[in-house]
Each structure stands twice: as structure tokens, then as C-alpha cells.
CSV table of C-alpha atoms in Angstrom, one decimal:
chain,number,residue,atom,x,y,z
I,92,MET,CA,128.4,41.8,8.1
I,93,ASP,CA,128.6,44.9,7.7
I,94,ILE,CA,125.6,45.5,4.7
I,95,LYS,CA,126.7,49.4,5.1
I,96,LEU,CA,131.0,49.1,4.1
I,97,ILE,CA,129.4,46.2,1.4
I,98,GLN,CA,127.0,48.2,-0.3
I,99,GLU,CA,129.9,51.1,-0.7
I,100,LYS,CA,132.3,48.4,-1.6
I,101,ILE,CA,129.1,47.7,-4.9
I,102,ALA,CA,128.6,51.6,-5.3
I,103,GLU,CA,132.6,51.5,-5.6
I,104,TYR,CA,133.1,48.3,-8.0
I,105,LYS,CA,130.2,49.5,-9.9
I,106,ALA,CA,131.3,53.3,-10.6
I,107,LYS,CA,134.1,51.5,-12.5
I,108,GLY,CA,131.4,49.6,-15.0
I,109,CYS,CA,131.5,46.4,-12.6
I,110,GLU,CA,128.9,44.2,-13.2
I,111,VAL,CA,127.7,44.2,-9.8
I,112,PRO,CA,124.9,41.8,-8.4
I,113,GLU,CA,121.0,43.1,-7.1
I,114,PRO,CA,120.8,44.3,-3.3
I,115,GLU,CA,117.9,40.9,-3.4
I,116,MET,CA,120.3,38.9,-4.2
I,117,ILE,CA,122.4,39.6,-1.4
I,118,LYS,CA,121.1,37.3,1.8
I,119,THR,CA,120.5,38.6,5.4
I,120,PRO,CA,121.8,37.2,7.9
I,121,GLU,CA,118.2,35.6,8.8
I,122,GLN,CA,117.7,34.0,5.2
I,123,ILE,CA,121.2,32.4,5.6
I,124,GLU,CA,120.1,30.4,8.6
I,125,GLY,CA,116.9,29.4,6.9
I,126,ILE,CA,119.8,27.7,4.0
I,127,ARG,CA,121.7,26.3,6.6
I,128,ALA,CA,118.1,24.3,8.1
I,129,ALA,CA,117.2,23.6,5.2
I,130,ALA,CA,120.8,22.5,4.0
I,131,LYS,CA,121.4,20.0,7.4
I,132,ILE,CA,118.4,17.6,5.6
I,133,ASN,CA,119.9,17.9,2.7
I,134,ASN,CA,123.4,16.9,3.6
I,135,ALA,CA,121.8,14.3,5.3
I,136,CYS,CA,119.7,13.2,2.8
I,137,LEU,CA,122.4,12.2,0.1
I,138,ASP,CA,124.6,10.9,3.7
I,139,LEU,CA,121.5,8.6,3.8
I,140,ILE,CA,121.7,7.3,-0.2
I,141,ALA,CA,125.6,7.3,0.2
I,142,GLU,CA,124.7,4.7,2.6
I,143,LYS,CA,121.5,2.7,0.7
I,144,ILE,CA,122.6,3.4,-2.8
I,145,LYS,CA,123.3,-0.2,-4.4
I,146,THR,CA,123.1,-3.1,-7.1
I,147,GLY,CA,120.4,-4.2,-8.2
I,148,MET,CA,118.8,-0.7,-6.9
I,149,THR,CA,115.9,1.3,-9.5
I,150,THR,CA,116.6,4.9,-9.4
I,151,GLU,CA,112.9,5.0,-8.3
I,152,GLU,CA,113.6,3.1,-5.3
I,153,ILE,CA,116.8,6.4,-4.5
I,154,ASP,CA,113.8,9.1,-5.0
I,155,ALA,CA,111.7,7.0,-2.4
I,156,LEU,CA,114.0,6.8,-0.3
I,157,ALA,CA,114.9,10.8,-0.4
I,158,TYR,CA,111.3,11.7,-0.2
I,159,ASP,CA,110.5,9.8,3.0
I,160,PHE,CA,114.0,11.4,4.3
I,161,ILE,CA,112.5,15.1,3.4
I,162,THR,CA,109.1,14.5,4.3
I,163,LYS,CA,110.3,13.1,7.4
I,164,ASN,CA,112.0,15.6,8.8
I,165,GLY,CA,109.4,18.9,7.4
I,166,GLY,CA,111.3,19.3,3.9
I,167,ILE,CA,109.5,19.7,1.4
I,168,PRO,CA,111.5,18.4,-2.2
I,169,ALA,CA,111.9,21.1,-4.2
I,170,CYS,CA,112.1,19.2,-7.3
I,171,LEU,CA,108.4,17.7,-7.6
I,172,GLY,CA,106.3,19.5,-9.6
I,173,PHE,CA,108.8,21.6,-10.9
I,174,TYR,CA,107.1,23.0,-14.3
I,175,GLY,CA,105.8,19.3,-14.4
I,176,PHE,CA,108.8,17.5,-12.9
I,177,PRO,CA,108.0,14.2,-12.0
I,178,LYS,CA,109.5,13.2,-9.1
I,179,SER,CA,111.8,14.0,-6.3
I,180,ILE,CA,114.5,14.7,-7.1
I,181,CYS,CA,117.4,14.4,-10.0
I,182,THR,CA,119.1,10.8,-11.2
I,183,SER,CA,121.4,10.8,-14.2
I,184,VAL,CA,123.4,7.4,-15.4
I,185,ASN,CA,126.2,7.4,-17.3
I,186,ASP,CA,125.6,8.8,-20.5
I,187,GLN,CA,122.9,11.7,-19.2
I,188,VAL,CA,124.7,15.2,-18.6
I,189,CYS,CA,121.3,16.2,-15.5
I,190,HIS,CA,117.7,16.0,-15.0
I,191,GLY,CA,117.4,12.1,-15.1
I,192,ILE,CA,114.1,11.4,-14.4
I,193,PRO,CA,113.8,8.5,-11.5
I,194,ASP,CA,112.1,5.2,-13.0
I,195,LYS,CA,112.6,1.5,-13.3
I,196,THR,CA,116.0,1.9,-14.4
I,197,VAL,CA,117.8,-1.1,-12.7
I,198,LEU,CA,121.2,0.4,-11.4
I,199,LYS,CA,123.9,-2.3,-12.6
I,200,SER,CA,127.7,-3.3,-11.4
I,201,GLY,CA,130.1,-1.0,-13.5
I,202,ASP,CA,127.3,2.3,-13.4
I,203,ILE,CA,127.8,6.2,-12.3
I,204,ILE,CA,125.7,8.2,-11.3
I,205,ASN,CA,124.5,11.2,-9.9
I,206,VAL,CA,122.1,12.5,-7.6
I,207,ASP,CA,120.4,15.7,-7.2
I,208,VAL,CA,118.9,17.0,-4.4
I,209,THR,CA,117.0,20.1,-3.4
I,210,THR,CA,115.3,20.5,-0.2
I,211,ILE,CA,112.9,23.3,0.9
I,212,TYR,CA,112.6,23.6,4.7
I,213,ASN,CA,110.4,27.0,6.3
I,214,GLY,CA,110.9,28.6,3.0
I,215,PHE,CA,114.6,27.8,2.3
I,216,TYR,CA,115.7,25.8,-0.2
I,217,ALA,CA,119.2,23.8,-0.6
I,218,ASP,CA,120.5,22.4,-3.6
I,219,ALA,CA,123.3,19.5,-4.1
I,220,SER,CA,124.4,16.5,-5.7
I,221,ARG,CA,127.1,13.4,-5.3
I,222,MET,CA,127.8,11.0,-7.8
I,223,PHE,CA,127.9,7.2,-6.7
I,224,MET,CA,130.3,4.1,-8.3
I,225,ILE,CA,128.1,1.3,-8.8
I,226,GLY,CA,129.5,-2.3,-8.1
I,227,LYS,CA,132.9,-2.7,-9.7
I,228,VAL,CA,133.8,0.5,-12.1
I,229,SER,CA,136.4,1.1,-14.8
I,230,LYS,CA,139.2,3.5,-14.1
I,231,PRO,CA,138.3,4.9,-17.0
I,232,ASN,CA,134.7,6.4,-15.2
I,233,GLN,CA,136.5,6.2,-11.9
I,234,ASP,CA,138.7,9.2,-13.0
I,235,LEU,CA,136.0,10.7,-14.5
I,236,VAL,CA,134.3,11.1,-11.3
I,237,ALA,CA,137.0,12.0,-9.6
I,238,ILE,CA,138.7,14.8,-11.7
I,239,THR,CA,134.5,16.4,-11.7
I,240,LYS,CA,135.1,16.6,-8.5
I,241,GLU,CA,138.7,18.3,-8.0
I,242,CYS,CA,136.2,20.6,-10.9
I,243,MET,CA,133.9,21.7,-8.0
I,244,ARG,CA,136.5,21.7,-5.7
I,245,ARG,CA,138.9,24.2,-7.8
I,246,GLY,CA,135.9,26.1,-8.7
I,247,VAL,CA,134.5,26.6,-4.5
I,248,GLU,CA,137.9,27.4,-4.4
I,249,ALA,CA,137.6,30.6,-6.4
I,250,CYS,CA,134.6,31.7,-5.1
I,251,LYS,CA,136.1,34.8,-3.1
I,252,PRO,CA,134.1,38.0,-2.4
I,253,TRP,CA,135.1,40.5,-4.0
I,254,ALA,CA,136.0,38.4,-7.1
I,255,PHE,CA,134.1,37.5,-10.1
I,256,ILE,CA,132.2,34.9,-11.7
I,257,GLY,CA,134.1,34.1,-14.1
I,258,ASP,CA,137.2,33.7,-11.6
I,259,ILE,CA,135.1,29.8,-11.5
I,260,GLY,CA,135.0,28.7,-14.4
I,261,ALA,CA,138.5,30.1,-15.2
I,262,ALA,CA,139.4,27.5,-12.7
I,263,ILE,CA,137.2,24.4,-13.5
I,264,ALA,CA,137.3,24.3,-17.6
I,265,PRO,CA,141.4,24.3,-17.7
I,266,PHE,CA,141.8,21.4,-15.7
I,267,ALA,CA,139.4,19.6,-17.2
I,268,ARG,CA,140.9,20.0,-20.7
I,269,LYS,CA,143.8,18.6,-19.1
I,270,HIS,CA,142.3,15.9,-19.1
I,271,GLY,CA,140.7,15.1,-21.9
I,272,TYR,CA,137.4,16.2,-21.1
I,273,SER,CA,135.2,18.8,-21.5
I,274,VAL,CA,132.9,21.3,-19.5
I,275,VAL,CA,129.0,21.7,-20.2
I,276,THR,CA,128.0,24.9,-20.4
I,277,GLU,CA,124.1,25.0,-21.4
I,278,PHE,CA,123.3,23.8,-17.8
I,279,GLY,CA,125.6,25.7,-14.9
I,280,GLY,CA,125.2,26.6,-11.5
I,281,HIS,CA,122.6,29.4,-10.4
I,282,GLY,CA,121.8,32.0,-7.5
I,283,VAL,CA,119.2,29.6,-4.9
I,284,GLY,CA,117.9,30.5,-1.5
I,285,VAL,CA,115.1,32.7,-1.3
I,286,ASP,CA,114.3,30.5,-4.4
I,287,PHE,CA,115.3,27.4,-6.6
I,288,HIS,CA,116.7,29.0,-9.1
I,289,GLU,CA,117.8,33.0,-8.4
I,290,GLU,CA,120.4,35.2,-10.8
I,291,PRO,CA,123.3,34.1,-11.6
I,292,PHE,CA,123.9,31.9,-14.1
I,293,VAL,CA,127.4,30.0,-13.5
I,294,CYS,CA,128.6,29.0,-16.2
I,295,HIS,CA,131.7,26.4,-15.6
I,296,ASP,CA,134.2,27.7,-18.7
I,297,SER,CA,134.6,31.2,-18.4
I,298,LYS,CA,137.1,34.3,-18.3
I,299,LYS,CA,139.6,35.5,-15.1
I,300,ASN,CA,138.1,38.6,-13.7
I,301,THR,CA,134.8,38.6,-16.0
I,302,GLY,CA,131.0,37.8,-15.0
I,303,MET,CA,129.4,39.5,-11.9
I,304,LEU,CA,131.2,40.7,-8.7
I,305,MET,CA,131.1,38.1,-5.8
I,306,VAL,CA,129.9,39.7,-2.4
I,307,PRO,CA,129.5,38.6,0.7
I,308,GLY,CA,126.2,37.6,1.4
I,309,MET,CA,126.1,35.9,-2.3
I,310,VAL,CA,124.6,32.1,-2.1
I,311,PHE,CA,125.0,30.5,-4.9
I,312,THR,CA,126.3,26.6,-6.6
I,313,VAL,CA,128.5,25.5,-7.9
I,314,GLU,CA,128.6,22.3,-10.3
I,315,PRO,CA,130.4,22.0,-12.8
I,316,MET,CA,129.2,18.8,-15.7
I,317,ILE,CA,132.0,16.8,-17.0
I,318,ASN,CA,132.0,15.0,-20.1
I,319,ALA,CA,134.2,11.6,-21.2
I,320,GLY,CA,133.8,13.1,-24.9
I,321,ARG,CA,132.4,15.9,-26.6
I,322,ARG,CA,131.1,18.7,-24.5
I,323,ASN,CA,127.3,18.6,-27.2
I,324,VAL,CA,125.0,17.2,-24.8
I,325,PHE,CA,121.2,17.3,-25.8
I,326,ILE,CA,117.0,16.9,-24.6
I,327,ASP,CA,115.0,13.7,-24.7
I,328,SER,CA,112.3,14.7,-26.6
I,329,THR,CA,110.3,11.5,-25.1
I,330,ASN,CA,110.7,13.4,-21.8
I,331,ASP,CA,112.2,17.4,-21.9
I,332,TRP,CA,114.1,17.0,-18.9
I,333,THR,CA,116.6,14.2,-19.3
I,334,VAL,CA,119.3,15.9,-20.8
I,335,TYR,CA,122.7,12.8,-23.0
I,336,THR,CA,126.0,13.2,-23.8
I,337,GLN,CA,125.5,13.2,-28.0
I,338,ASP,CA,128.3,12.0,-28.9
I,339,GLY,CA,127.4,8.5,-26.0
I,340,SER,CA,130.0,9.5,-24.0
I,341,MET,CA,130.5,9.6,-20.3
I,342,SER,CA,129.5,11.9,-17.9
I,343,ALA,CA,129.7,13.3,-14.5
I,344,GLN,CA,129.0,15.9,-12.3
I,345,TRP,CA,129.6,17.6,-8.6
I,346,GLU,CA,127.2,20.4,-6.4
I,347,ASN,CA,128.0,22.5,-3.9
I,348,THR,CA,125.6,25.1,-2.6
I,349,VAL,CA,128.4,28.0,-1.4
I,350,LEU,CA,128.1,31.7,0.7
I,351,ILE,CA,130.1,33.9,0.3
I,352,THR,CA,132.0,36.0,3.5
I,353,ASP,CA,133.8,38.5,4.3
I,354,THR,CA,137.0,36.6,4.7
I,355,GLY,CA,136.1,33.6,1.6
I,356,VAL,CA,133.5,31.6,1.0
I,357,GLU,CA,131.5,28.6,3.1
I,358,VAL,CA,130.0,24.9,1.9
I,359,LEU,CA,126.6,25.3,3.3
I,360,ALA,CA,125.2,21.8,1.4
I,361,TRP,CA,127.8,19.0,-0.4
């Protein structure tokens, strides 16, 4: 990654009126290695949850599992205490879109759940989430989980050097709508690495060739939230965190942290 050549090319695009990243949004090789190390713990944590999650488990037990694993491996759960968030991870079940707070909710057969984990390690952040299907899940809910994962894959595939952030949503939204689903736009992907949430914001319903230029060294998340019903959502007023679908329909989300490289994209956290 030749920083000088990258800066020269950025200047060319800026002269054409394109939105370009600020210098601090382009991670150095040392920062990228730090993010990789955080991602290694984060990925292993989600692997452990995939192995242990089951019918009858509470979301609080999943949280404890994640906390113990992350801290025993020298990391810090980024969610814990973040603007007052009371738990180490987010667990969003069924019609919860995101930011579900682990509690005594018992997972039952037929549930779908998103587990969102962010790890800090030596000051660097990695962020990813996965969907899990509990017990015997209905065909419509299986399809929602599968299509949402494919939405994420298509979004990641659209990440290329010297393309635009809008290309990501342009790859996701039409595919979701083709299957009768809607795309949440109030929440989206974000820069990550030296802080929990950085620029740019990544909308998952956007137009091709719009938004910020994607440049080698940028690190951000792709995390489409797809609803089986309408796209409208609301935040639970009892905790000011958990986001629900307004119509009570099921929602799914998958999240990767990606690195824009000289030749394409690399998934760091999954």
C-alpha cells in the first residue's frame, strides 16, 4: 500500500468533486495489524457462541460466555458501558432489529437471534455479528436468515478500491426487495478500528456511484438489517436501546468488518 500514490489519486477524485475520506480514515499497516489481532479474538468468540448456543439458554448466559472469553484472551468487550449499555454484547431476537440487551429471555425452538460482538484489543476494535437459528425454525424465517446473509455477501463483494460507498447499498437493497423484504436505513455500517464508530456511515439502501470514495486502507462494517415486513422501526422506550420492527415482523442481520485493499476487499471480522 503506497500511501503517496493513494493520496495523489484521492486528490484527483477530490478535484472532480467526489467525496473523499479524511486522512485519519485510512489505516496504517500497523493499525491494520492491530485490528486483525482484535478480529482474531472476536471471530473466536463468535465461533464459541456458535458451538454453545441452544434451546433453553438465556441471552444473559450468551453474554457471560462472551465476556469470559474476551477478557480471558486479553480483550475488552466494547459494548460494556458504551454510553451506558449494560452488557458486553447485543442479542437481538426475532422482531428485534439490533441493540438487544441480554437478559433472562430464554431461547426457544423457532427463534432466530443476532449476536453482535465487538472486541477491543490493545486499543483496536473489531466488530461482527452472526445469526443463529434455534431448534426447529420455520421455512420463512430460515429464508430470511439466508437471504440476509446473501445481502451481506453481495455488499462485501461491492467493496472495491476507487468505487463508492453507495455501491454497497445498491448491491443489497434490490436483492432484498426482490425477495419481498425491506431494508432498515436508520442504522447501518460504520468505520471501525481505532474507535467503535467512525466515519463513513454505510447505508444499505443507496445508489451506485454515490457517497464516499472507497480507498485502500479504509476499514468499516457491512451489516444489513433486513425485515420480513415493512422497514419501519422504533426504539424501546423502557431501555432506550433495543430496536424493534414497527409491524412486529421478523428481522435479521449479519455483519463483517472489511478492509479495502489495493486489489479488492479483505474480510477481517465475520
